[in-house]
CSV table of C-alpha atoms in Angstrom, one decimal:
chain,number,residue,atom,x,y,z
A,1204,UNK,CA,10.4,-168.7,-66.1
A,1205,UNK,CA,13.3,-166.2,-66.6
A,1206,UNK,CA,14.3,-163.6,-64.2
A,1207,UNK,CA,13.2,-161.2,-66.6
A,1208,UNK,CA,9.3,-162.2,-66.5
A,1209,UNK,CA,8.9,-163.0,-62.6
A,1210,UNK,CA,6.4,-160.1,-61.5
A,1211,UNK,CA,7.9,-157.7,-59.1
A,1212,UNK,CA,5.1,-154.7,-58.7
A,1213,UNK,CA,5.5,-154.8,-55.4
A,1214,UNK,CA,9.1,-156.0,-55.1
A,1215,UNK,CA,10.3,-154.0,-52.0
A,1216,UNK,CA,6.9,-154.1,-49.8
A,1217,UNK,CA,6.6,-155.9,-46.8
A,1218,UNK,CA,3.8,-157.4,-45.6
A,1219,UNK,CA,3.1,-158.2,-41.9
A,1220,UNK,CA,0.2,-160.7,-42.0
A,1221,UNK,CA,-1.7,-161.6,-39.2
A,1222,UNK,CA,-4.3,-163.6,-41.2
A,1223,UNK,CA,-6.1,-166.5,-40.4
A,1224,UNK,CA,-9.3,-168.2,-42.1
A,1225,UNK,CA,-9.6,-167.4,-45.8
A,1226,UNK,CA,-10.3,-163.4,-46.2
A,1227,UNK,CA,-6.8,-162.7,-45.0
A,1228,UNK,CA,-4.4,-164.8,-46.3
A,1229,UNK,CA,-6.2,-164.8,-49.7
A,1230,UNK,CA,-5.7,-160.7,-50.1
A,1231,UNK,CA,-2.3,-161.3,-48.4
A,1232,UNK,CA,-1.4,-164.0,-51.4
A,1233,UNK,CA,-2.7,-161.7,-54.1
A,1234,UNK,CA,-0.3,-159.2,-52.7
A,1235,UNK,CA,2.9,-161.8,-52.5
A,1236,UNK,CA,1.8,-162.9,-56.1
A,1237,UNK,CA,2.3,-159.0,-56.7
A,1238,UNK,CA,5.9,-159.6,-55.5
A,1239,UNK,CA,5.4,-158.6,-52.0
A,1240,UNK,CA,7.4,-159.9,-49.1
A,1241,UNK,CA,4.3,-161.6,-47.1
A,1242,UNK,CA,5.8,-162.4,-43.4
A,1243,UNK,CA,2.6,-164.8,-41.8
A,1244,UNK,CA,2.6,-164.7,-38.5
A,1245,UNK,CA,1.7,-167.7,-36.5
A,1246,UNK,CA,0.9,-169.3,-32.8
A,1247,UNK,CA,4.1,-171.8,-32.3
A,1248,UNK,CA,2.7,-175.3,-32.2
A,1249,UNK,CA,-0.4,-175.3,-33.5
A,1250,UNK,CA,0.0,-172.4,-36.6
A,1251,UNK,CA,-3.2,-170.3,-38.2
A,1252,UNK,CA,-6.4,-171.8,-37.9
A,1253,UNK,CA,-6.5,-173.0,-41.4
A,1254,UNK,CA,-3.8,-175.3,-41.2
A,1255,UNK,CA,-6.1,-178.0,-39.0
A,1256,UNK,CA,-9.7,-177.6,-41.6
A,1257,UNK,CA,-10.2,-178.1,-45.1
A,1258,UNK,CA,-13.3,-178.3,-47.2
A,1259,UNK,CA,-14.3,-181.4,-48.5
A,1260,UNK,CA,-11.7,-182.8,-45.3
A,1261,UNK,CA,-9.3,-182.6,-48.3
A,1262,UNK,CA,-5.5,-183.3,-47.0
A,1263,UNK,CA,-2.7,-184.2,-49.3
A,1264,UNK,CA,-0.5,-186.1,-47.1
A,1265,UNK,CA,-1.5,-184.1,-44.1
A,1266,UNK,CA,-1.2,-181.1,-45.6
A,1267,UNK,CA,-4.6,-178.9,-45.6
A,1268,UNK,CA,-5.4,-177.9,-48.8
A,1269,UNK,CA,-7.7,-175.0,-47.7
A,1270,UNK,CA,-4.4,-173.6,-46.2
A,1271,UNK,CA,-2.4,-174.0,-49.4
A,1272,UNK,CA,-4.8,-172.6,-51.4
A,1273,UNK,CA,-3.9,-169.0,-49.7
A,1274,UNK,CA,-0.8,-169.1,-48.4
A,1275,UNK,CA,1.7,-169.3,-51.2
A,1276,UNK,CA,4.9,-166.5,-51.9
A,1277,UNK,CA,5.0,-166.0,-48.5
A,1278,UNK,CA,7.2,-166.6,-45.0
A,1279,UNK,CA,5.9,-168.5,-42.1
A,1280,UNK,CA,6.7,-167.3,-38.4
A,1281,UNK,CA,6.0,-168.5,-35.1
A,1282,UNK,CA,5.5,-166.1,-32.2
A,1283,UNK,CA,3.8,-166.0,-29.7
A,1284,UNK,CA,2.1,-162.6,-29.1
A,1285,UNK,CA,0.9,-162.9,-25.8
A,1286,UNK,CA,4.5,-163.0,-24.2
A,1287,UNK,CA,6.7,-160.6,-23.8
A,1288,UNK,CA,9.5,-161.5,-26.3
A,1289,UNK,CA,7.2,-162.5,-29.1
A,1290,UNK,CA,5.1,-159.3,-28.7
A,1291,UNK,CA,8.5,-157.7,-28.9
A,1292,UNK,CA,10.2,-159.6,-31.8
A,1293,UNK,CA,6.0,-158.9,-33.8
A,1294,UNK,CA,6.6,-155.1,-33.4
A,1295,UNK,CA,9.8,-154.8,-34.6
A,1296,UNK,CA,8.6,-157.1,-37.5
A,1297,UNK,CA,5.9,-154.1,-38.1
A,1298,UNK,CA,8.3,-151.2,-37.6
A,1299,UNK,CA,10.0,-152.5,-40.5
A,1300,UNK,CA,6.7,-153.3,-42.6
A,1301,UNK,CA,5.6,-151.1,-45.2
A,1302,UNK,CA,1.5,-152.9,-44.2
A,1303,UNK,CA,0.4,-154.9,-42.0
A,1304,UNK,CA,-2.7,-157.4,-42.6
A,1305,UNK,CA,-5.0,-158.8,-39.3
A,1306,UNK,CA,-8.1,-160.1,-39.4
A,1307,UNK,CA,-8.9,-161.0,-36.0
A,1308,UNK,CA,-12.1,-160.1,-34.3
A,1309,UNK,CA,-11.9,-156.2,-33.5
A,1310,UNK,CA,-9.9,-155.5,-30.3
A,1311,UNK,CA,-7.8,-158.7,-30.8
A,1312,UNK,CA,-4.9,-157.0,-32.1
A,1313,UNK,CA,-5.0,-153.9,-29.3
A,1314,UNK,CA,-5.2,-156.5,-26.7
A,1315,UNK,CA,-2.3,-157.8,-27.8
A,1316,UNK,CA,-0.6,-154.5,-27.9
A,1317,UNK,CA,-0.3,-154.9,-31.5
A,1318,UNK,CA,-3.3,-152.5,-32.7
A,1319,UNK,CA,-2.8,-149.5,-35.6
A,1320,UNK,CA,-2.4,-147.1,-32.8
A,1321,UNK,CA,0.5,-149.1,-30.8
A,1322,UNK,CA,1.7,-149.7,-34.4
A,1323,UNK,CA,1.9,-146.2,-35.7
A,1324,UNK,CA,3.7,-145.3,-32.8
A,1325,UNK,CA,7.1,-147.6,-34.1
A,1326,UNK,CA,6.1,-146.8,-37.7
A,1327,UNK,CA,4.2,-143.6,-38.8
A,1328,UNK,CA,4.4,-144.4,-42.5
A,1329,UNK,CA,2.6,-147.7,-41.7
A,1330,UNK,CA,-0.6,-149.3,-44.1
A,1331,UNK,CA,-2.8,-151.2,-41.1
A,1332,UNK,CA,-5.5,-152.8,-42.8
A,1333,UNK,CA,-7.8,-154.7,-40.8
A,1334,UNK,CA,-11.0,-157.0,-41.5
A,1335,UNK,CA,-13.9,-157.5,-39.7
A,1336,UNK,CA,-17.5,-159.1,-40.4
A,1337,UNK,CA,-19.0,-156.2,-38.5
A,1338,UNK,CA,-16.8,-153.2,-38.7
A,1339,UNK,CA,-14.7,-152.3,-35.5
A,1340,UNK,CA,-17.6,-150.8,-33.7
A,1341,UNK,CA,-21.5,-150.9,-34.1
A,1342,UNK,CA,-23.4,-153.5,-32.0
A,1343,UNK,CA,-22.1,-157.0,-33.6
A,1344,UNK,CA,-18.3,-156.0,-33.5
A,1345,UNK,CA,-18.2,-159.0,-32.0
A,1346,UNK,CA,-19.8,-161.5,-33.3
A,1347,UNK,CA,-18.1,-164.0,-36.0
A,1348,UNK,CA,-17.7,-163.0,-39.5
A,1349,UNK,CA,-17.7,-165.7,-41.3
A,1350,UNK,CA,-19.1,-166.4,-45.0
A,1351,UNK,CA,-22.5,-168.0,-44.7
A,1352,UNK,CA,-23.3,-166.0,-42.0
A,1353,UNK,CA,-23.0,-162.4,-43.6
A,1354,UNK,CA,-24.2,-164.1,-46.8
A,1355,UNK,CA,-27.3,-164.5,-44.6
A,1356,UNK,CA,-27.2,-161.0,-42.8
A,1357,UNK,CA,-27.0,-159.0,-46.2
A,1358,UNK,CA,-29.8,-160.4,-48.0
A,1359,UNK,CA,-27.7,-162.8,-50.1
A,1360,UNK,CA,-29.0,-165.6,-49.3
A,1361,UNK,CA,-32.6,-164.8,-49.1
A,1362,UNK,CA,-32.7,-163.3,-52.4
A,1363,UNK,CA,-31.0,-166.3,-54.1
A,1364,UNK,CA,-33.3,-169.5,-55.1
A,1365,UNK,CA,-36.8,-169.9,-55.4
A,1366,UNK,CA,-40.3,-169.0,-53.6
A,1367,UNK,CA,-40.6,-172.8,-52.9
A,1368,UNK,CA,-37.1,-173.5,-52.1
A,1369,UNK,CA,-36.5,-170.7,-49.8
A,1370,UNK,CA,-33.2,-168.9,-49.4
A,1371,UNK,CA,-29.8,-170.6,-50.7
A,1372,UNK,CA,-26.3,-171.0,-49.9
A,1373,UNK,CA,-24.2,-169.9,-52.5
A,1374,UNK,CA,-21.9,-172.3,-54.2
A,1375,UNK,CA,-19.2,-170.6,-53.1
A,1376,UNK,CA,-17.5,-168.6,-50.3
A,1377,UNK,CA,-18.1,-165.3,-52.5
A,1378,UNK,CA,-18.2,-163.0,-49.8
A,1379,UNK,CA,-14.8,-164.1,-48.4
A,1380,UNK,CA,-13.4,-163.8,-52.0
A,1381,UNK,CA,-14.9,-160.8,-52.9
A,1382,UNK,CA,-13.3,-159.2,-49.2
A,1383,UNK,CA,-10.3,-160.2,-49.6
A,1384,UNK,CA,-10.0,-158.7,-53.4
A,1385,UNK,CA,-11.1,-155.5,-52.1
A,1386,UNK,CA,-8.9,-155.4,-49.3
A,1387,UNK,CA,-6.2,-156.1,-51.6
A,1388,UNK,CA,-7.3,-153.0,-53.9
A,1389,UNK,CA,-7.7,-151.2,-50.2
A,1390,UNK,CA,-4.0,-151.7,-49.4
A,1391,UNK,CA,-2.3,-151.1,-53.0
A,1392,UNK,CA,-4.7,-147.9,-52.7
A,1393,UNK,CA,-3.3,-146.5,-49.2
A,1394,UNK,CA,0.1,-147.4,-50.8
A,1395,UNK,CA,0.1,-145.4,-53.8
A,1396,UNK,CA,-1.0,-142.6,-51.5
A,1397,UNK,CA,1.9,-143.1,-49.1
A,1398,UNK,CA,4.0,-142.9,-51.9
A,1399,UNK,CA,3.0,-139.4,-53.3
A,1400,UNK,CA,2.6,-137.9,-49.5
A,1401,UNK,CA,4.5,-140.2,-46.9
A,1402,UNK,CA,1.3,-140.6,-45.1
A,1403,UNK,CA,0.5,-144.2,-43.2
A,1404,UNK,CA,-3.6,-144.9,-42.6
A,1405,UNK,CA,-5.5,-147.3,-41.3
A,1406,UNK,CA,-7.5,-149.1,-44.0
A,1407,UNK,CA,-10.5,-151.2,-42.9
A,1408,UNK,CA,-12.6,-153.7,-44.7
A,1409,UNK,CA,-16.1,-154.7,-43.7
A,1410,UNK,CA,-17.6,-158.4,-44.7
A,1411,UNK,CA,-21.1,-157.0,-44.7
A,1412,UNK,CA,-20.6,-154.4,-47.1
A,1413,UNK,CA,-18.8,-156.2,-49.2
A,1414,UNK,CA,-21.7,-158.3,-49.4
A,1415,UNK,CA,-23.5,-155.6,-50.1
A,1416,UNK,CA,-21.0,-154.8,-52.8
A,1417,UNK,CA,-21.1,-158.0,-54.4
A,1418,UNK,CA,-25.2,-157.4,-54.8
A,1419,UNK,CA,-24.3,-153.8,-56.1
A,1420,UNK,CA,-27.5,-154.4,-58.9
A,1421,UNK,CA,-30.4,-155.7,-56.7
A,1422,UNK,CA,-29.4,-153.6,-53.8
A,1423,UNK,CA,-29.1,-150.2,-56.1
A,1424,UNK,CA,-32.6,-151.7,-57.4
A,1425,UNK,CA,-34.4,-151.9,-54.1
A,1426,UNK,CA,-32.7,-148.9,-52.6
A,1427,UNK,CA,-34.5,-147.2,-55.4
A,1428,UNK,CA,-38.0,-148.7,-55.2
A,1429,UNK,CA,-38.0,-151.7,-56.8
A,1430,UNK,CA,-39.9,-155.0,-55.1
A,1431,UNK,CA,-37.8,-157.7,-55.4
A,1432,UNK,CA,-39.0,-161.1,-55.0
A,1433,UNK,CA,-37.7,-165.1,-55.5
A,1434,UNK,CA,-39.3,-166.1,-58.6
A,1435,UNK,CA,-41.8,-169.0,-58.1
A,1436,UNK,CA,-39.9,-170.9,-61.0
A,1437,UNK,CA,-35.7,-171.2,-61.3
A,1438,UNK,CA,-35.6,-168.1,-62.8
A,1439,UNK,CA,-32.1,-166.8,-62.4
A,1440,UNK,CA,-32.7,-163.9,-59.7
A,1441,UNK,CA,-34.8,-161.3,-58.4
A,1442,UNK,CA,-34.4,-158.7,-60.9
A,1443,UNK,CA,-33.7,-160.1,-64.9
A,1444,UNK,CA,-36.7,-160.7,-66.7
A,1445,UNK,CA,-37.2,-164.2,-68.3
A,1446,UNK,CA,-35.8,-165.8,-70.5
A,1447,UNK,CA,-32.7,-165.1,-68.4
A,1448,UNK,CA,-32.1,-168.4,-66.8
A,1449,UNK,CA,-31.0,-171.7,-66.3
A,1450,UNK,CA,-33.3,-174.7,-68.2
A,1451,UNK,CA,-33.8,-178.3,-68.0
A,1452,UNK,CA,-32.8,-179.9,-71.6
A,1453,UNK,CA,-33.2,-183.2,-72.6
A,1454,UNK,CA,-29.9,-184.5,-71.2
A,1455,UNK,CA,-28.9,-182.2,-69.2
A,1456,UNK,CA,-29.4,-177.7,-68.4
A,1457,UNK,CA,-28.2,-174.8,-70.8
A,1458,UNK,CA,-28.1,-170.8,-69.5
A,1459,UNK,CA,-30.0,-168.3,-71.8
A,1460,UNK,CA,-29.0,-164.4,-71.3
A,1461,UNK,CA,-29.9,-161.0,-72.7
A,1462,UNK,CA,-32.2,-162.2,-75.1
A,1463,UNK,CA,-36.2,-160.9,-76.6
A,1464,UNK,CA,-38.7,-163.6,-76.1
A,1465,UNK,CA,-39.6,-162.6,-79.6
A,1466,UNK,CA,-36.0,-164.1,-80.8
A,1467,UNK,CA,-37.2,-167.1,-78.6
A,1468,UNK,CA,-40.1,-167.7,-80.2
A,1469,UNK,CA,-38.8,-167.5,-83.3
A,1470,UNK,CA,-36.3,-170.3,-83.1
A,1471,UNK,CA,-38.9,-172.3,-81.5
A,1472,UNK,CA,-41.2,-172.0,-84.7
A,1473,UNK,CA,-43.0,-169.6,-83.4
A,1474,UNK,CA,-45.6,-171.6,-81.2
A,1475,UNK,CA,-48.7,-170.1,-80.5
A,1476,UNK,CA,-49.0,-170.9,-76.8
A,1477,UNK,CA,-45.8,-168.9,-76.2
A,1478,UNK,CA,-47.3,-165.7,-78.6
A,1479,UNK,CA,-48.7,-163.5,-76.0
A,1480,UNK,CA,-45.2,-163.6,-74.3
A,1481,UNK,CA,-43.3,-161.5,-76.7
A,1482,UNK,CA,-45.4,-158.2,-75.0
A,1483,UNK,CA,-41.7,-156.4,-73.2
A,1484,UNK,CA,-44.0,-155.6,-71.0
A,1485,UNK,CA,-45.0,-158.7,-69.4
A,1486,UNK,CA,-41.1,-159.8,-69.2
A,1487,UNK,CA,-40.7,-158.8,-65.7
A,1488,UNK,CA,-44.3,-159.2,-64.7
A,1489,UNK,CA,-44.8,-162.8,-65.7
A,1490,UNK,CA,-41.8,-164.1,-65.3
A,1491,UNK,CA,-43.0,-167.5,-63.5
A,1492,UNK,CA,-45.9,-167.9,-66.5
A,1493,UNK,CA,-43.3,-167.5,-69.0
A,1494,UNK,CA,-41.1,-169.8,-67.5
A,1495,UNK,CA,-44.2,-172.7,-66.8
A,1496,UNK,CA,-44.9,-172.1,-70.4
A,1497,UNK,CA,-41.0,-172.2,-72.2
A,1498,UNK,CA,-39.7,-175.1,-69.9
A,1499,UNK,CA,-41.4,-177.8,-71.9
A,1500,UNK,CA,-39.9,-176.6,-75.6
A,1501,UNK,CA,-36.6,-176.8,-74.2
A,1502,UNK,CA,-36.9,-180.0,-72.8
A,1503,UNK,CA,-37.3,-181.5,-76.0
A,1504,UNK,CA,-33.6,-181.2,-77.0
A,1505,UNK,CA,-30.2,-182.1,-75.7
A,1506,UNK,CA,-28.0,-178.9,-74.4
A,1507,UNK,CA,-25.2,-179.4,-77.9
A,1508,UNK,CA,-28.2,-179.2,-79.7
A,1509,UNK,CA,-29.8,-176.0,-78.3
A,1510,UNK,CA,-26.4,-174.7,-77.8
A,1511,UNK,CA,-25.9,-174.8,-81.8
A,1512,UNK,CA,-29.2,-173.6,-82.9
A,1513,UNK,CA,-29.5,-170.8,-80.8
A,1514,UNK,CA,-25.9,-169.4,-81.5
A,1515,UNK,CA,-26.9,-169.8,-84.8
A,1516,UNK,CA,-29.5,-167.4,-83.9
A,1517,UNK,CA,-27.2,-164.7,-82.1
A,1518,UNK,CA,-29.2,-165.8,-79.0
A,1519,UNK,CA,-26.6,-165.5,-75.8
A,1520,UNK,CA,-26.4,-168.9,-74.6
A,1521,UNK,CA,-24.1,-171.5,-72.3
A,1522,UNK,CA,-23.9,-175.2,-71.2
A,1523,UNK,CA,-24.3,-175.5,-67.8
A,1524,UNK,CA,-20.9,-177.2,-66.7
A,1525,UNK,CA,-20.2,-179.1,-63.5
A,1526,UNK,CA,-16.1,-178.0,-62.6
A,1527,UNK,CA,-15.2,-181.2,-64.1
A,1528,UNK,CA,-16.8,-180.4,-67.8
A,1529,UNK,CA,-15.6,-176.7,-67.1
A,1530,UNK,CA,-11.7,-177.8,-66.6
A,1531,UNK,CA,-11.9,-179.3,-70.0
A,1532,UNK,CA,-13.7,-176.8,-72.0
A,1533,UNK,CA,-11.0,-175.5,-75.0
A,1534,UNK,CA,-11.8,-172.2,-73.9
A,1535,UNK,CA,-10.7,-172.9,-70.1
A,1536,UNK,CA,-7.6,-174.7,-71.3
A,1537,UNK,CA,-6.8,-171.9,-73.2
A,1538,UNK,CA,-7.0,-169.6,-70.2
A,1539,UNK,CA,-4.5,-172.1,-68.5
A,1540,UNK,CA,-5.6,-171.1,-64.8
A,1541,UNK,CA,-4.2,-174.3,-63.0
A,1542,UNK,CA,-0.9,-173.8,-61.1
A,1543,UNK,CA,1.1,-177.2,-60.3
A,1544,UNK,CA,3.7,-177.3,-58.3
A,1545,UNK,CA,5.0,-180.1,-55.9
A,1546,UNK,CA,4.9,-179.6,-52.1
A,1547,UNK,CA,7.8,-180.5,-50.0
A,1548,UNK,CA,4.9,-182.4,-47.7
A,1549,UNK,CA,1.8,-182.6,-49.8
A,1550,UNK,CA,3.5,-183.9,-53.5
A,1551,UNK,CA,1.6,-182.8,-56.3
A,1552,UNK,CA,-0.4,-180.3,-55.9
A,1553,UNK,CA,-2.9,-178.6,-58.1
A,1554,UNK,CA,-4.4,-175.1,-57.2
A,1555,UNK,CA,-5.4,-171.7,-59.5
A,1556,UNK,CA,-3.1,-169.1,-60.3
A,1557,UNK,CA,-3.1,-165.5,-59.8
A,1558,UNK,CA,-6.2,-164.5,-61.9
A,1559,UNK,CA,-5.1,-161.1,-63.0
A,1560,UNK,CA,-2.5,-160.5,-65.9
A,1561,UNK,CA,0.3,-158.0,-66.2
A,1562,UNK,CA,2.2,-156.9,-69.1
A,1563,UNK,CA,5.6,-156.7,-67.0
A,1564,UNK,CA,5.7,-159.9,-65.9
A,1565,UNK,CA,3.8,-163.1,-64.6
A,1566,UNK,CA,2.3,-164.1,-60.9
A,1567,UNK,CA,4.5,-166.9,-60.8
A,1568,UNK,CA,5.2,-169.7,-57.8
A,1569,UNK,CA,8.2,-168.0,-55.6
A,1570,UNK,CA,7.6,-170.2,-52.3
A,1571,UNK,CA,5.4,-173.1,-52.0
A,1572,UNK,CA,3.0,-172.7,-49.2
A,1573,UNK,CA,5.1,-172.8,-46.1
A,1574,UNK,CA,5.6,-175.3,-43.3
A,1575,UNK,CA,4.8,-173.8,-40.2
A,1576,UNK,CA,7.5,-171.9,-38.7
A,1577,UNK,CA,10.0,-172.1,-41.4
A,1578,UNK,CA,11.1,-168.9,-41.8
A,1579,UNK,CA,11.3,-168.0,-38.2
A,1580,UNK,CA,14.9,-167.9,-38.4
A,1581,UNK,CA,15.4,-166.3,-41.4
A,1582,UNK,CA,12.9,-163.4,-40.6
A,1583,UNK,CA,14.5,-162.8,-37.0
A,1584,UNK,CA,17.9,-162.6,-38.8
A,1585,UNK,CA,16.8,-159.9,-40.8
A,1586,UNK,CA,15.4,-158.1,-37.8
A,1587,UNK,CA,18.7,-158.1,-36.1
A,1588,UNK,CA,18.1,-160.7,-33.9
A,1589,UNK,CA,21.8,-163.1,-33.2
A,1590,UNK,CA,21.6,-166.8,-33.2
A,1591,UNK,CA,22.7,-166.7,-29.7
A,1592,UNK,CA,18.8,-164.7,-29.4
A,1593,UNK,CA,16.8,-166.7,-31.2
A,1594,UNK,CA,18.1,-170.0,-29.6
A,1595,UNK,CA,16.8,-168.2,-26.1
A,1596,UNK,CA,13.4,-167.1,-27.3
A,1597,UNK,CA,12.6,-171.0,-28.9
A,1598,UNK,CA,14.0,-172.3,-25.8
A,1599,UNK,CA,11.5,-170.3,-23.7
A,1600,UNK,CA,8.8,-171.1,-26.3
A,1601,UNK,CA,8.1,-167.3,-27.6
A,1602,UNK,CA,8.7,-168.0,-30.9
């Protein structure tokens, strides 16, 4: 990639990150990706939590692959905040930050002596943008935010799956994701506003809510009367009506959207066991009858052969893809989204790119994700610290 296309939005911001788990460093890498300098901040020794755990137990030569997966375009450095030269060395990293990033438990970072108040002391101007599973006060401040469990708190998981089936884990850890984009939008927010005013804030991000964020359309539904419920039958959630859904084919299962039973019906020759369905008004209502009564007609086909006929019918429909099948779809390989690079450590490694686009330039690989420590040197350097300094502080272990 040429100078000219490397994407710079936020070429001049720096980024004091102390981010552990997923939430945090992923908002932290959407912001280096931006073209932010991203400074991680790490225990010596051991590093951030999510260098020792990956899903799947999925190492590439020892290196986790959970930790690569939101770490890149940025700095590693080891201090250690709880003596007195590494607290020292952390605040004069955030005196010259334009943000800093934490998502420790609430309290973690004022214990430390590293909280937005101690912090706005050195730098008025400061973004502090903290997350939390529970907000920074209210009664389960300290309890763990972690994925499943506000995904269970908020409703999410109970109003996913079926009657019979009970309450299900999503596939994914949406709420983490969904946190850490809206943390990102939080900081590039309170960032424009410095900009116009020259006014630091604190910005704060709350797990539950963006769980409840996430579930914007049932939630706005049941806040407003609605009775949601698990369908009996795998109909896709509590609130479309049928024929929304995901169905059993001959060979495999297809998706069906937006779409009239009457349009249904009509592909399907019109049988008259599914007649009394095309009513609107029994969409909602009956959703499990309609569903007992469709599943057999689309059994009787493959999913390429439903997947023709109906688009041949305007009828919104979609192979249901395991990530395999989805990797190789022309459309997906058209989109490009895989970014490989090779690791210093881990060799060839294979992860997704930035997923937003930018007319001035691309979200391209600056740094791998780092070793742990390696830009302890470097960073101190540019903090004014002498060799002569850093040599004493690694020999008394604070960095």
């Amino acid at each position: 990639m040429s100078e000219a296309r490397e994407l710079k939005l936020l070429s001049g911001i720096r980024i004091a990150a102390f981010t552990q788990f997923l939430l945090g460093p992923a908002a932290s890498q959407y912001l280096a990706d931006m073209g932010a300098d991203v400074i991680k901040v790490e225990q010596p020794g051991q590093g951030a939590w999510e260098r020792s755990w990956s899903g799947a137990d999925l190492f590439l030569n020892g290196v986790s692959v959970f930790f690569m997966l939101g770490n890149r375009n940025l700095r590693s450095v080891t201090l250690n905040l709880k003596s007195p030269g590494g607290r020292e060395a952390a605040l004069k990293l955030i005196e010259r930050a334009d943000v800093v990033v934490e998502n420790f438990r609430p309290g973690v970072m004022d214990r430390l002596g590293l909280g937005y108040e101690q912090a706005r002391r050195v730098n008025p101007e400061l973004v502090y943008a903290s997350a939390s599973g529970y907000g920074s006060d209210g009664p389960y401040r300290d309890l763990p935010g972690q994925d499943l469990l506000i995904q269970a708190i908020s409703g999410l998981g109970a109003n996913t799956g079926t009657e019979s089936g009970g309450p299900t884990v999503s596939a994914a850890a949406v709420v983490d994701q969904h946190s850490a984009s809206l943390l990102a939008m939080g900081i590039l927010g309170a960032l424009v506003h410095r900009e116009r005013t020259g006014q630091g804030q604190r910005v704060e991000l709350v797990m539950t809510q963006a769980a409840f964020d996430l579930q914007t359309e049932p939630v706005s539904y049941h806040l407003n009367g609605a009775r949601l419920r698990r369908p009996r039958t795998p109909v896709a959630d509590t609130f479309h009506a049928v024929p929304y859904g995901f169905y059993a084919t001959a060979d495999g299962h297809i998706a069906i959207a937006m779409t009239p039973m009457k349009a249904v019906n009509e592909v399907l020759g019109n049988p008259p066991e599914l007649k009394p369905f095309e009513d609107p008004a029994l969409r909602y209502t009956s959703r499990d009858e309609i569903r007992d009564a469709l599943d057999p007609f689309i059994r009787k086909r493959t999913t390429s052969e439903w997947i023709q006929l109906l688009r041949a019918h305007d009828i919104w429909c979609a192979p249901v893809k395991t990530l395999g099948e989805s990797f190789d779809d022309p459309a997906v390989r058209h989109l490009a989204p895989v970014l490989e690079f090779d690791h210093p450590r881990a060799g060839r490694v294979r992860l997704l790119k930035h997923p937003v686009h930018y007319s001035s330039g691309e979200a391209a690989l600056r740094r791998p994700p780092p070793e742990l420590g390696q830009h302890t040197g470097e960073v101190l350097r540019e903090l004014g610290y002498s060799d002569e300094e850093i040599a004493a502080l690694m020999a008394a272990k604070e960095i």
